[in-house]
Amino acid sequence: MTKDVIALTPSTPDTWALLASLYAGGPDLDVTATADGAVIQLCGPGGRPVVSVEAPVLVQVPGEIARLLGTEVAAAVDMPVWWTETRASTAVPEAEALAGSVVGRLAALLGGASWPPGATALDVVPITSGLSAVPAPSDALPAVDVVTDSTAVVLADRPLIPLTAWLSDVLRTTANTNRALQIVTPPPARLSLFTRMALSGAPNRWVVQDTDCGYYDGLSGAVLRWQEGTFAPARTESGSAHVAAAFSRVTATEERQLTVSFRTRYDADDDLLLGLSLETAWQLLTGAPPAGWGTAEPVNLPWSTRQLTDLARSRVPEPTQLTAVGHPDRPAIATARITRTTAGVEEDITLTLGYGPAETVPLEAVESLAAALVTQHNLTTMLTTVRPARRDLAVPSHFESPPVPVAFTLGADAVADTTLTHARRPPLPLRPVQLGPSTHPALHYVLGDGTNAATWNTLDVLTQHLKAATEPA
């Protein structure tokens, strides 16, 4: 497994500090940089990467170090802190020690701490093993472990796999080159919610090593085999896939996750400030605004609707994908996709919050949230769900119960398109609550309390009823 080693320093690693740390490879290794300067590589003979060093990131968000690396590491540093990550090649035996020495030298020069504990040193690590047999990686995919015509494989061995800037770049590159991204981990590893979302679409996979079946898909449980340059489901004689026993071994949990997924639409305006709908949701559900935002993990910037608006404007006409996290006392994670359309500017937001066994999921606040989004942010739709799952929002490599719908909200414009009379009378034993002004109302449908999976059928009947009014005769 590839070993990632991280330096957490109180000051930024400047050019001299980086050069001193990179000399851990001795004078015989070359130093190269990617086109945008985001990754510096120590390369051996033939230009093959041995260790890659990512651009330092200033983490200013409380709780991010503990969320991604654990409370022990977080206690050893003061915020804000510079996060510098190195990645060791799996193809070179000395690479792991060299990565540890690079990070160890940074920490020795600048102070701070490193992760994982005990992985760093100050020694020069010469590369004595032969590199001639190591396949040269794709230039477009630096530090990826295996690249085939169809797939890029990343081997990762850390307790929580975050969606770092490097991994985000790999994901974009694989999509642009029509390849799958497959991340291979040992069984104890978990994905961050952001990484899980990134891997949810085919042909990407989370590949988990297993002593019984070899490999299985950490999100679906399907047993996998390496076939024709990619991990694919192992088929039975009848052609069907089968589920790994390790994926099915689940213990009951009293922890819960509440998820609200909503879309808002605004007129394109020079004074438009984005992110306020997410801030409203966060405030109503937790009593505080988001703690930070960014475009990758670690989420590094203090919450600022002005800064995220400026970023989104700079990327038009391309959409902008953002991440946000909450304060340490209430696990909360959100993704926001901001898109410029012919109708205006749309925000697609998914906010997930975690609750422990002794904590109450605030279902009574959902209607108030819907009303605020309707009256202040031109809500299009909102779906609220609850499910038994980890409070810390990390994704384990075993089955988790699917979410159960709690409520659905139809925005005022959609109600007008459907007609109020039709939308108020679904063929179900429920009647919606009217939100917003009576002249242009939205409708809020309470579906259940999150304990009965049959409410998916209720939601399906409701949505089919609403669609029927807008479909051509």
PDB file of N, CA and C in Angstrom, residues 327-423:
ATOM      1  N   HIS A 327     -18.744  22.831  12.828  1.00  0.00           N
ATOM      2  CA  HIS A 327     -17.898  22.921  14.008  1.00  0.00           C
ATOM      3  C   HIS A 327     -17.733  21.535  14.641  1.00  0.00           C
ATOM      4  N   PRO A 328     -16.662  21.301  15.379  1.00  0.00           N
ATOM      5  CA  PRO A 328     -16.361  19.956  15.890  1.00  0.00           C
ATOM      6  C   PRO A 328     -17.455  19.334  16.749  1.00  0.00           C
ATOM      7  N   ASP A 329     -18.259  20.140  17.458  1.00  0.00           N
ATOM      8  CA  ASP A 329     -19.257  19.563  18.353  1.00  0.00           C
ATOM      9  C   ASP A 329     -20.466  19.009  17.613  1.00  0.00           C
ATOM     10  N   ARG A 330     -20.651  19.340  16.352  1.00  0.00           N
ATOM     11  CA  ARG A 330     -21.752  18.797  15.565  1.00  0.00           C
ATOM     12  C   ARG A 330     -21.234  18.387  14.180  1.00  0.00           C
ATOM     13  N   PRO A 331     -20.942  17.096  13.985  1.00  0.00           N
ATOM     14  CA  PRO A 331     -20.460  16.656  12.679  1.00  0.00           C
ATOM     15  C   PRO A 331     -21.455  17.051  11.579  1.00  0.00           C
ATOM     16  N   ALA A 332     -20.984  17.774  10.600  1.00  0.00           N
ATOM     17  CA  ALA A 332     -21.829  18.219   9.490  1.00  0.00           C
ATOM     18  C   ALA A 332     -20.948  18.461   8.278  1.00  0.00           C
ATOM     19  N   ILE A 333     -21.398  17.952   7.147  1.00  0.00           N
ATOM     20  CA  ILE A 333     -20.638  18.059   5.900  1.00  0.00           C
ATOM     21  C   ILE A 333     -21.620  18.380   4.783  1.00  0.00           C
ATOM     22  N   ALA A 334     -21.210  19.254   3.876  1.00  0.00           N
ATOM     23  CA  ALA A 334     -22.081  19.605   2.755  1.00  0.00           C
ATOM     24  C   ALA A 334     -21.275  19.689   1.470  1.00  0.00           C
ATOM     25  N   THR A 335     -21.946  19.389   0.365  1.00  0.00           N
ATOM     26  CA  THR A 335     -21.421  19.677  -0.959  1.00  0.00           C
ATOM     27  C   THR A 335     -22.376  20.641  -1.634  1.00  0.00           C
ATOM     28  N   ALA A 336     -21.823  21.548  -2.436  1.00  0.00           N
ATOM     29  CA  ALA A 336     -22.643  22.511  -3.171  1.00  0.00           C
ATOM     30  C   ALA A 336     -22.121  22.593  -4.595  1.00  0.00           C
ATOM     31  N   ARG A 337     -23.021  22.459  -5.534  1.00  0.00           N
ATOM     32  CA  ARG A 337     -22.681  22.620  -6.951  1.00  0.00           C
ATOM     33  C   ARG A 337     -23.404  23.859  -7.459  1.00  0.00           C
ATOM     34  N   ILE A 338     -22.647  24.835  -7.920  1.00  0.00           N
ATOM     35  CA  ILE A 338     -23.190  26.106  -8.385  1.00  0.00           C
ATOM     36  C   ILE A 338     -23.079  26.149  -9.902  1.00  0.00           C
ATOM     37  N   THR A 339     -24.213  26.379 -10.582  1.00  0.00           N
ATOM     38  CA  THR A 339     -24.260  26.304 -12.035  1.00  0.00           C
ATOM     39  C   THR A 339     -24.966  27.516 -12.612  1.00  0.00           C
ATOM     40  N   ARG A 340     -24.399  28.096 -13.638  1.00  0.00           N
ATOM     41  CA  ARG A 340     -25.051  29.177 -14.393  1.00  0.00           C
ATOM     42  C   ARG A 340     -25.870  28.550 -15.497  1.00  0.00           C
ATOM     43  N   THR A 341     -27.174  28.794 -15.494  1.00  0.00           N
ATOM     44  CA  THR A 341     -28.084  28.225 -16.487  1.00  0.00           C
ATOM     45  C   THR A 341     -28.840  29.351 -17.188  1.00  0.00           C
ATOM     46  N   THR A 342     -29.648  28.974 -18.187  1.00  0.00           N
ATOM     47  CA  THR A 342     -30.462  29.973 -18.882  1.00  0.00           C
ATOM     48  C   THR A 342     -31.516  30.562 -17.953  1.00  0.00           C
ATOM     49  N   ALA A 343     -31.861  29.830 -16.893  1.00  0.00           N
ATOM     50  CA  ALA A 343     -32.870  30.315 -15.941  1.00  0.00           C
ATOM     51  C   ALA A 343     -32.268  31.193 -14.855  1.00  0.00           C
ATOM     52  N   GLY A 344     -30.946  31.226 -14.744  1.00  0.00           N
ATOM     53  CA  GLY A 344     -30.304  32.020 -13.704  1.00  0.00           C
ATOM     54  C   GLY A 344     -29.120  31.289 -13.110  1.00  0.00           C
ATOM     55  N   VAL A 345     -28.995  31.341 -11.787  1.00  0.00           N
ATOM     56  CA  VAL A 345     -27.920  30.653 -11.069  1.00  0.00           C
ATOM     57  C   VAL A 345     -28.563  29.636 -10.138  1.00  0.00           C
ATOM     58  N   GLU A 346     -28.129  28.383 -10.233  1.00  0.00           N
ATOM     59  CA  GLU A 346     -28.710  27.315  -9.414  1.00  0.00           C
ATOM     60  C   GLU A 346     -27.673  26.778  -8.441  1.00  0.00           C
ATOM     61  N   GLU A 347     -28.132  26.500  -7.215  1.00  0.00           N
ATOM     62  CA  GLU A 347     -27.314  25.843  -6.200  1.00  0.00           C
ATOM     63  C   GLU A 347     -27.936  24.478  -5.889  1.00  0.00           C
ATOM     64  N   ASP A 348     -27.165  23.412  -6.085  1.00  0.00           N
ATOM     65  CA  ASP A 348     -27.583  22.067  -5.681  1.00  0.00           C
ATOM     66  C   ASP A 348     -26.772  21.697  -4.447  1.00  0.00           C
ATOM     67  N   ILE A 349     -27.450  21.528  -3.327  1.00  0.00           N
ATOM     68  CA  ILE A 349     -26.771  21.375  -2.036  1.00  0.00           C
ATOM     69  C   ILE A 349     -27.236  20.101  -1.344  1.00  0.00           C
ATOM     70  N   THR A 350     -26.280  19.364  -0.788  1.00  0.00           N
ATOM     71  CA  THR A 350     -26.579  18.223   0.077  1.00  0.00           C
ATOM     72  C   THR A 350     -25.849  18.426   1.395  1.00  0.00           C
ATOM     73  N   LEU A 351     -26.614  18.525   2.466  1.00  0.00           N
ATOM     74  CA  LEU A 351     -26.072  18.736   3.810  1.00  0.00           C
ATOM     75  C   LEU A 351     -26.418  17.522   4.668  1.00  0.00           C
ATOM     76  N   THR A 352     -25.382  16.913   5.270  1.00  0.00           N
ATOM     77  CA  THR A 352     -25.572  15.740   6.126  1.00  0.00           C
ATOM     78  C   THR A 352     -25.028  16.028   7.512  1.00  0.00           C
ATOM     79  N   LEU A 353     -25.807  15.674   8.533  1.00  0.00           N
ATOM     80  CA  LEU A 353     -25.425  15.909   9.933  1.00  0.00           C
ATOM     81  C   LEU A 353     -25.476  14.588  10.695  1.00  0.00           C
ATOM     82  N   GLY A 354     -24.556  14.414  11.663  1.00  0.00           N
ATOM     83  CA  GLY A 354     -24.489  13.186  12.438  1.00  0.00           C
ATOM     84  C   GLY A 354     -24.949  13.371  13.865  1.00  0.00           C
ATOM     85  N   TYR A 355     -25.623  12.321  14.415  1.00  0.00           N
ATOM     86  CA  TYR A 355     -26.166  12.372  15.773  1.00  0.00           C
ATOM     87  C   TYR A 355     -25.873  11.064  16.494  1.00  0.00           C
ATOM     88  N   GLY A 356     -25.494  11.168  17.775  1.00  0.00           N
ATOM     89  CA  GLY A 356     -25.224  10.000  18.595  1.00  0.00           C
ATOM     90  C   GLY A 356     -26.476   9.432  19.218  1.00  0.00           C
ATOM     91  N   PRO A 357     -26.354   8.285  19.911  1.00  0.00           N
ATOM     92  CA  PRO A 357     -27.525   7.614  20.495  1.00  0.00           C
ATOM     93  C   PRO A 357     -28.311   8.493  21.458  1.00  0.00           C
ATOM     94  N   ALA A 358     -27.633   9.376  22.176  1.00  0.00           N
ATOM     95  CA  ALA A 358     -28.324  10.210  23.168  1.00  0.00           C
ATOM     96  C   ALA A 358     -28.758  11.559  22.610  1.00  0.00           C
ATOM     97  N   GLU A 359     -28.556  11.770  21.307  1.00  0.00           N
ATOM     98  CA  GLU A 359     -28.891  13.042  20.691  1.00  0.00           C
ATOM     99  C   GLU A 359     -30.164  12.923  19.870  1.00  0.00           C
ATOM    100  N   THR A 360     -30.940  13.989  19.833  1.00  0.00           N
ATOM    101  CA  THR A 360     -32.208  14.002  19.110  1.00  0.00           C
ATOM    102  C   THR A 360     -32.015  14.595  17.716  1.00  0.00           C
ATOM    103  N   VAL A 361     -32.467  13.870  16.712  1.00  0.00           N
ATOM    104  CA  VAL A 361     -32.446  14.399  15.345  1.00  0.00           C
ATOM    105  C   VAL A 361     -33.524  15.478  15.240  1.00  0.00           C
ATOM    106  N   PRO A 362     -33.192  16.701  14.819  1.00  0.00           N
ATOM    107  CA  PRO A 362     -34.139  17.820  14.884  1.00  0.00           C
ATOM    108  C   PRO A 362     -35.160  17.820  13.736  1.00  0.00           C
ATOM    109  N   LEU A 363     -36.006  16.795  13.704  1.00  0.00           N
ATOM    110  CA  LEU A 363     -36.999  16.723  12.635  1.00  0.00           C
ATOM    111  C   LEU A 363     -38.015  17.858  12.734  1.00  0.00           C
ATOM    112  N   GLU A 364     -38.210  18.392  13.947  1.00  0.00           N
ATOM    113  CA  GLU A 364     -39.187  19.468  14.103  1.00  0.00           C
ATOM    114  C   GLU A 364     -38.723  20.759  13.429  1.00  0.00           C
ATOM    115  N   ALA A 365     -37.428  20.834  13.090  1.00  0.00           N
ATOM    116  CA  ALA A 365     -36.907  22.042  12.451  1.00  0.00           C
ATOM    117  C   ALA A 365     -36.996  21.994  10.934  1.00  0.00           C
ATOM    118  N   VAL A 366     -37.377  20.833  10.369  1.00  0.00           N
ATOM    119  CA  VAL A 366     -37.359  20.683   8.912  1.00  0.00           C
ATOM    120  C   VAL A 366     -38.379  21.606   8.245  1.00  0.00           C
ATOM    121  N   GLU A 367     -39.580  21.711   8.808  1.00  0.00           N
ATOM    122  CA  GLU A 367     -40.592  22.588   8.205  1.00  0.00           C
ATOM    123  C   GLU A 367     -40.156  24.050   8.261  1.00  0.00           C
ATOM    124  N   SER A 368     -39.561  24.468   9.371  1.00  0.00           N
ATOM    125  CA  SER A 368     -39.067  25.837   9.477  1.00  0.00           C
ATOM    126  C   SER A 368     -37.959  26.098   8.463  1.00  0.00           C
ATOM    127  N   LEU A 369     -37.100  25.101   8.258  1.00  0.00           N
ATOM    128  CA  LEU A 369     -36.059  25.237   7.250  1.00  0.00           C
ATOM    129  C   LEU A 369     -36.671  25.387   5.863  1.00  0.00           C
ATOM    130  N   ALA A 370     -37.638  24.529   5.563  1.00  0.00           N
ATOM    131  CA  ALA A 370     -38.292  24.624   4.251  1.00  0.00           C
ATOM    132  C   ALA A 370     -38.914  26.005   4.050  1.00  0.00           C
ATOM    133  N   ALA A 371     -39.575  26.521   5.090  1.00  0.00           N
ATOM    134  CA  ALA A 371     -40.214  27.839   4.984  1.00  0.00           C
ATOM    135  C   ALA A 371     -39.177  28.933   4.745  1.00  0.00           C
ATOM    136  N   ALA A 372     -38.031  28.860   5.433  1.00  0.00           N
ATOM    137  CA  ALA A 372     -36.986  29.869   5.247  1.00  0.00           C
ATOM    138  C   ALA A 372     -36.402  29.817   3.846  1.00  0.00           C
ATOM    139  N   LEU A 373     -36.200  28.611   3.337  1.00  0.00           N
ATOM    140  CA  LEU A 373     -35.641  28.492   1.991  1.00  0.00           C
ATOM    141  C   LEU A 373     -36.646  28.953   0.936  1.00  0.00           C
ATOM    142  N   VAL A 374     -37.924  28.741   1.187  1.00  0.00           N
ATOM    143  CA  VAL A 374     -38.967  29.189   0.254  1.00  0.00           C
ATOM    144  C   VAL A 374     -39.028  30.712   0.221  1.00  0.00           C
ATOM    145  N   THR A 375     -39.076  31.336   1.375  1.00  0.00           N
ATOM    146  CA  THR A 375     -39.300  32.785   1.433  1.00  0.00           C
ATOM    147  C   THR A 375     -38.038  33.598   1.151  1.00  0.00           C
ATOM    148  N   GLN A 376     -36.858  33.026   1.428  1.00  0.00           N
ATOM    149  CA  GLN A 376     -35.625  33.806   1.293  1.00  0.00           C
ATOM    150  C   GLN A 376     -34.738  33.400   0.120  1.00  0.00           C
ATOM    151  N   HIS A 377     -34.908  32.168  -0.384  1.00  0.00           N
ATOM    152  CA  HIS A 377     -33.919  31.664  -1.340  1.00  0.00           C
ATOM    153  C   HIS A 377     -34.540  30.980  -2.563  1.00  0.00           C
ATOM    154  N   ASN A 378     -35.810  31.207  -2.828  1.00  0.00           N
ATOM    155  CA  ASN A 378     -36.468  30.655  -4.016  1.00  0.00           C
ATOM    156  C   ASN A 378     -36.188  29.158  -4.167  1.00  0.00           C
ATOM    157  N   LEU A 379     -36.566  28.399  -3.154  1.00  0.00           N
ATOM    158  CA  LEU A 379     -36.387  26.946  -3.172  1.00  0.00           C
ATOM    159  C   LEU A 379     -37.120  26.318  -4.345  1.00  0.00           C
ATOM    160  N   THR A 380     -36.447  25.384  -5.016  1.00  0.00           N
ATOM    161  CA  THR A 380     -37.083  24.608  -6.082  1.00  0.00           C
ATOM    162  C   THR A 380     -37.660  23.312  -5.525  1.00  0.00           C
ATOM    163  N   THR A 381     -36.804  22.507  -4.886  1.00  0.00           N
ATOM    164  CA  THR A 381     -37.250  21.276  -4.219  1.00  0.00           C
ATOM    165  C   THR A 381     -36.332  21.005  -3.034  1.00  0.00           C
ATOM    166  N   MET A 382     -36.840  20.225  -2.073  1.00  0.00           N
ATOM    167  CA  MET A 382     -36.009  19.764  -0.963  1.00  0.00           C
ATOM    168  C   MET A 382     -36.493  18.392  -0.510  1.00  0.00           C
ATOM    169  N   LEU A 383     -35.559  17.466  -0.359  1.00  0.00           N
ATOM    170  CA  LEU A 383     -35.852  16.138   0.173  1.00  0.00           C
ATOM    171  C   LEU A 383     -35.070  15.951   1.461  1.00  0.00           C
ATOM    172  N   THR A 384     -35.759  15.522   2.513  1.00  0.00           N
ATOM    173  CA  THR A 384     -35.137  15.279   3.812  1.00  0.00           C
ATOM    174  C   THR A 384     -35.222  13.796   4.133  1.00  0.00           C
ATOM    175  N   THR A 385     -34.088  13.200   4.548  1.00  0.00           N
ATOM    176  CA  THR A 385     -34.042  11.776   4.875  1.00  0.00           C
ATOM    177  C   THR A 385     -33.301  11.564   6.185  1.00  0.00           C
ATOM    178  N   VAL A 386     -33.530  10.384   6.784  1.00  0.00           N
ATOM    179  CA  VAL A 386     -32.822   9.948   7.993  1.00  0.00           C
ATOM    180  C   VAL A 386     -32.401   8.507   7.794  1.00  0.00           C
ATOM    181  N   ARG A 387     -31.252   8.141   8.354  1.00  0.00           N
ATOM    182  CA  ARG A 387     -30.847   6.729   8.305  1.00  0.00           C
ATOM    183  C   ARG A 387     -29.940   6.393   9.471  1.00  0.00           C
ATOM    184  N   PRO A 388     -29.886   5.105   9.861  1.00  0.00           N
ATOM    185  CA  PRO A 388     -28.915   4.665  10.864  1.00  0.00           C
ATOM    186  C   PRO A 388     -27.529   4.652  10.223  1.00  0.00           C
ATOM    187  N   ALA A 389     -26.608   5.424  10.742  1.00  0.00           N
ATOM    188  CA  ALA A 389     -25.251   5.502  10.189  1.00  0.00           C
ATOM    189  C   ALA A 389     -24.373   6.251  11.169  1.00  0.00           C
ATOM    190  N   ARG A 390     -23.083   6.255  10.900  1.00  0.00           N
ATOM    191  CA  ARG A 390     -22.087   6.783  11.828  1.00  0.00           C
ATOM    192  C   ARG A 390     -22.278   8.275  12.099  1.00  0.00           C
ATOM    193  N   ARG A 391     -22.137   8.644  13.373  1.00  0.00           N
ATOM    194  CA  ARG A 391     -22.223  10.051  13.751  1.00  0.00           C
ATOM    195  C   ARG A 391     -21.113  10.877  13.120  1.00  0.00           C
ATOM    196  N   ASP A 392     -19.916  10.280  12.958  1.00  0.00           N
ATOM    197  CA  ASP A 392     -18.787  11.041  12.423  1.00  0.00           C
ATOM    198  C   ASP A 392     -18.838  11.199  10.911  1.00  0.00           C
ATOM    199  N   LEU A 393     -19.846  10.618  10.274  1.00  0.00           N
ATOM    200  CA  LEU A 393     -20.112  10.748   8.839  1.00  0.00           C
ATOM    201  C   LEU A 393     -19.096  10.026   7.957  1.00  0.00           C
ATOM    202  N   ALA A 394     -18.166   9.277   8.545  1.00  0.00           N
ATOM    203  CA  ALA A 394     -17.243   8.474   7.753  1.00  0.00           C
ATOM    204  C   ALA A 394     -17.983   7.268   7.168  1.00  0.00           C
ATOM    205  N   VAL A 395     -17.483   6.769   6.041  1.00  0.00           N
ATOM    206  CA  VAL A 395     -18.154   5.676   5.318  1.00  0.00           C
ATOM    207  C   VAL A 395     -17.357   4.388   5.506  1.00  0.00           C
ATOM    208  N   PRO A 396     -17.922   3.380   6.187  1.00  0.00           N
ATOM    209  CA  PRO A 396     -17.217   2.104   6.394  1.00  0.00           C
ATOM    210  C   PRO A 396     -17.401   1.182   5.196  1.00  0.00           C
ATOM    211  N   SER A 397     -16.591   0.116   5.167  1.00  0.00           N
ATOM    212  CA  SER A 397     -16.638  -0.817   4.032  1.00  0.00           C
ATOM    213  C   SER A 397     -17.590  -1.973   4.309  1.00  0.00           C
ATOM    214  N   HIS A 398     -18.732  -1.674   4.892  1.00  0.00           N
ATOM    215  CA  HIS A 398     -19.767  -2.693   5.068  1.00  0.00           C
ATOM    216  C   HIS A 398     -21.134  -2.051   4.825  1.00  0.00           C
ATOM    217  N   PHE A 399     -22.135  -2.872   4.745  1.00  0.00           N
ATOM    218  CA  PHE A 399     -23.478  -2.396   4.417  1.00  0.00           C
ATOM    219  C   PHE A 399     -23.979  -1.402   5.458  1.00  0.00           C
ATOM    220  N   GLU A 400     -24.564  -0.320   4.971  1.00  0.00           N
ATOM    221  CA  GLU A 400     -25.270   0.631   5.820  1.00  0.00           C
ATOM    222  C   GLU A 400     -26.697   0.778   5.300  1.00  0.00           C
ATOM    223  N   SER A 401     -27.635   0.880   6.219  1.00  0.00           N
ATOM    224  CA  SER A 401     -29.035   0.991   5.821  1.00  0.00           C
ATOM    225  C   SER A 401     -29.244   2.219   4.945  1.00  0.00           C
ATOM    226  N   PRO A 402     -30.073   2.105   3.912  1.00  0.00           N
ATOM    227  CA  PRO A 402     -30.342   3.266   3.057  1.00  0.00           C
ATOM    228  C   PRO A 402     -31.148   4.317   3.809  1.00  0.00           C
ATOM    229  N   PRO A 403     -31.131   5.545   3.338  1.00  0.00           N
ATOM    230  CA  PRO A 403     -31.919   6.601   3.990  1.00  0.00           C
ATOM    231  C   PRO A 403     -33.406   6.388   3.800  1.00  0.00           C
ATOM    232  N   VAL A 404     -34.181   6.949   4.722  1.00  0.00           N
ATOM    233  CA  VAL A 404     -35.645   6.860   4.672  1.00  0.00           C
ATOM    234  C   VAL A 404     -36.208   8.276   4.568  1.00  0.00           C
ATOM    235  N   PRO A 405     -37.086   8.536   3.595  1.00  0.00           N
ATOM    236  CA  PRO A 405     -37.628   9.892   3.436  1.00  0.00           C
ATOM    237  C   PRO A 405     -38.427  10.350   4.654  1.00  0.00           C
ATOM    238  N   VAL A 406     -38.260  11.606   5.003  1.00  0.00           N
ATOM    239  CA  VAL A 406     -38.989  12.233   6.093  1.00  0.00           C
ATOM    240  C   VAL A 406     -39.950  13.294   5.563  1.00  0.00           C
ATOM    241  N   ALA A 407     -39.487  14.069   4.585  1.00  0.00           N
ATOM    242  CA  ALA A 407     -40.317  15.148   4.057  1.00  0.00           C
ATOM    243  C   ALA A 407     -39.849  15.525   2.661  1.00  0.00           C
ATOM    244  N   PHE A 408     -40.788  16.087   1.893  1.00  0.00           N
ATOM    245  CA  PHE A 408     -40.485  16.600   0.558  1.00  0.00           C
ATOM    246  C   PHE A 408     -41.140  17.967   0.423  1.00  0.00           C
ATOM    247  N   THR A 409     -40.384  18.927  -0.111  1.00  0.00           N
ATOM    248  CA  THR A 409     -40.904  20.279  -0.280  1.00  0.00           C
ATOM    249  C   THR A 409     -40.841  20.661  -1.754  1.00  0.00           C
ATOM    250  N   LEU A 410     -41.952  21.173  -2.266  1.00  0.00           N
ATOM    251  CA  LEU A 410     -42.044  21.629  -3.647  1.00  0.00           C
ATOM    252  C   LEU A 410     -42.106  23.145  -3.644  1.00  0.00           C
ATOM    253  N   GLY A 411     -41.130  23.774  -4.324  1.00  0.00           N
ATOM    254  CA  GLY A 411     -41.043  25.219  -4.329  1.00  0.00           C
ATOM    255  C   GLY A 411     -42.209  25.886  -5.036  1.00  0.00           C
ATOM    256  N   ALA A 412     -42.330  27.200  -4.827  1.00  0.00           N
ATOM    257  CA  ALA A 412     -43.492  27.939  -5.331  1.00  0.00           C
ATOM    258  C   ALA A 412     -43.588  27.914  -6.851  1.00  0.00           C
ATOM    259  N   ASP A 413     -42.476  28.070  -7.563  1.00  0.00           N
ATOM    260  CA  ASP A 413     -42.530  28.039  -9.028  1.00  0.00           C
ATOM    261  C   ASP A 413     -42.984  26.677  -9.525  1.00  0.00           C
ATOM    262  N   ALA A 414     -42.497  25.610  -8.888  1.00  0.00           N
ATOM    263  CA  ALA A 414     -42.895  24.259  -9.296  1.00  0.00           C
ATOM    264  C   ALA A 414     -44.366  24.004  -8.986  1.00  0.00           C
ATOM    265  N   VAL A 415     -44.846  24.537  -7.859  1.00  0.00           N
ATOM    266  CA  VAL A 415     -46.275  24.407  -7.545  1.00  0.00           C
ATOM    267  C   VAL A 415     -47.111  25.111  -8.607  1.00  0.00           C
ATOM    268  N   ALA A 416     -46.676  26.289  -9.028  1.00  0.00           N
ATOM    269  CA  ALA A 416     -47.410  27.019 -10.060  1.00  0.00           C
ATOM    270  C   ALA A 416     -47.434  26.242 -11.371  1.00  0.00           C
ATOM    271  N   ASP A 417     -46.320  25.607 -11.720  1.00  0.00           N
ATOM    272  CA  ASP A 417     -46.280  24.806 -12.954  1.00  0.00           C
ATOM    273  C   ASP A 417     -47.206  23.608 -12.852  1.00  0.00           C
ATOM    274  N   THR A 418     -47.278  23.031 -11.653  1.00  0.00           N
ATOM    275  CA  THR A 418     -48.125  21.847 -11.444  1.00  0.00           C
ATOM    276  C   THR A 418     -49.592  22.224 -11.289  1.00  0.00           C
ATOM    277  N   THR A 419     -49.865  23.416 -10.812  1.00  0.00           N
ATOM    278  CA  THR A 419     -51.133  24.015 -10.356  1.00  0.00           C
ATOM    279  C   THR A 419     -51.353  23.634  -8.895  1.00  0.00           C
ATOM    280  N   LEU A 420     -51.752  24.609  -8.125  1.00  0.00           N
ATOM    281  CA  LEU A 420     -51.934  24.417  -6.692  1.00  0.00           C
ATOM    282  C   LEU A 420     -52.977  23.355  -6.399  1.00  0.00           C
ATOM    283  N   THR A 421     -54.063  23.358  -7.155  1.00  0.00           N
ATOM    284  CA  THR A 421     -55.132  22.382  -6.915  1.00  0.00           C
ATOM    285  C   THR A 421     -54.623  20.959  -7.061  1.00  0.00           C
ATOM    286  N   HIS A 422     -53.864  20.712  -8.133  1.00  0.00           N
ATOM    287  CA  HIS A 422     -53.349  19.364  -8.367  1.00  0.00           C
ATOM    288  C   HIS A 422     -52.311  18.982  -7.308  1.00  0.00           C
ATOM    289  N   ALA A 423     -51.400  19.907  -6.992  1.00  0.00           N
ATOM    290  CA  ALA A 423     -50.315  19.589  -6.063  1.00  0.00           C
ATOM    291  C   ALA A 423     -50.823  19.350  -4.648  1.00  0.00           C
TER     292      ALA A 423
END
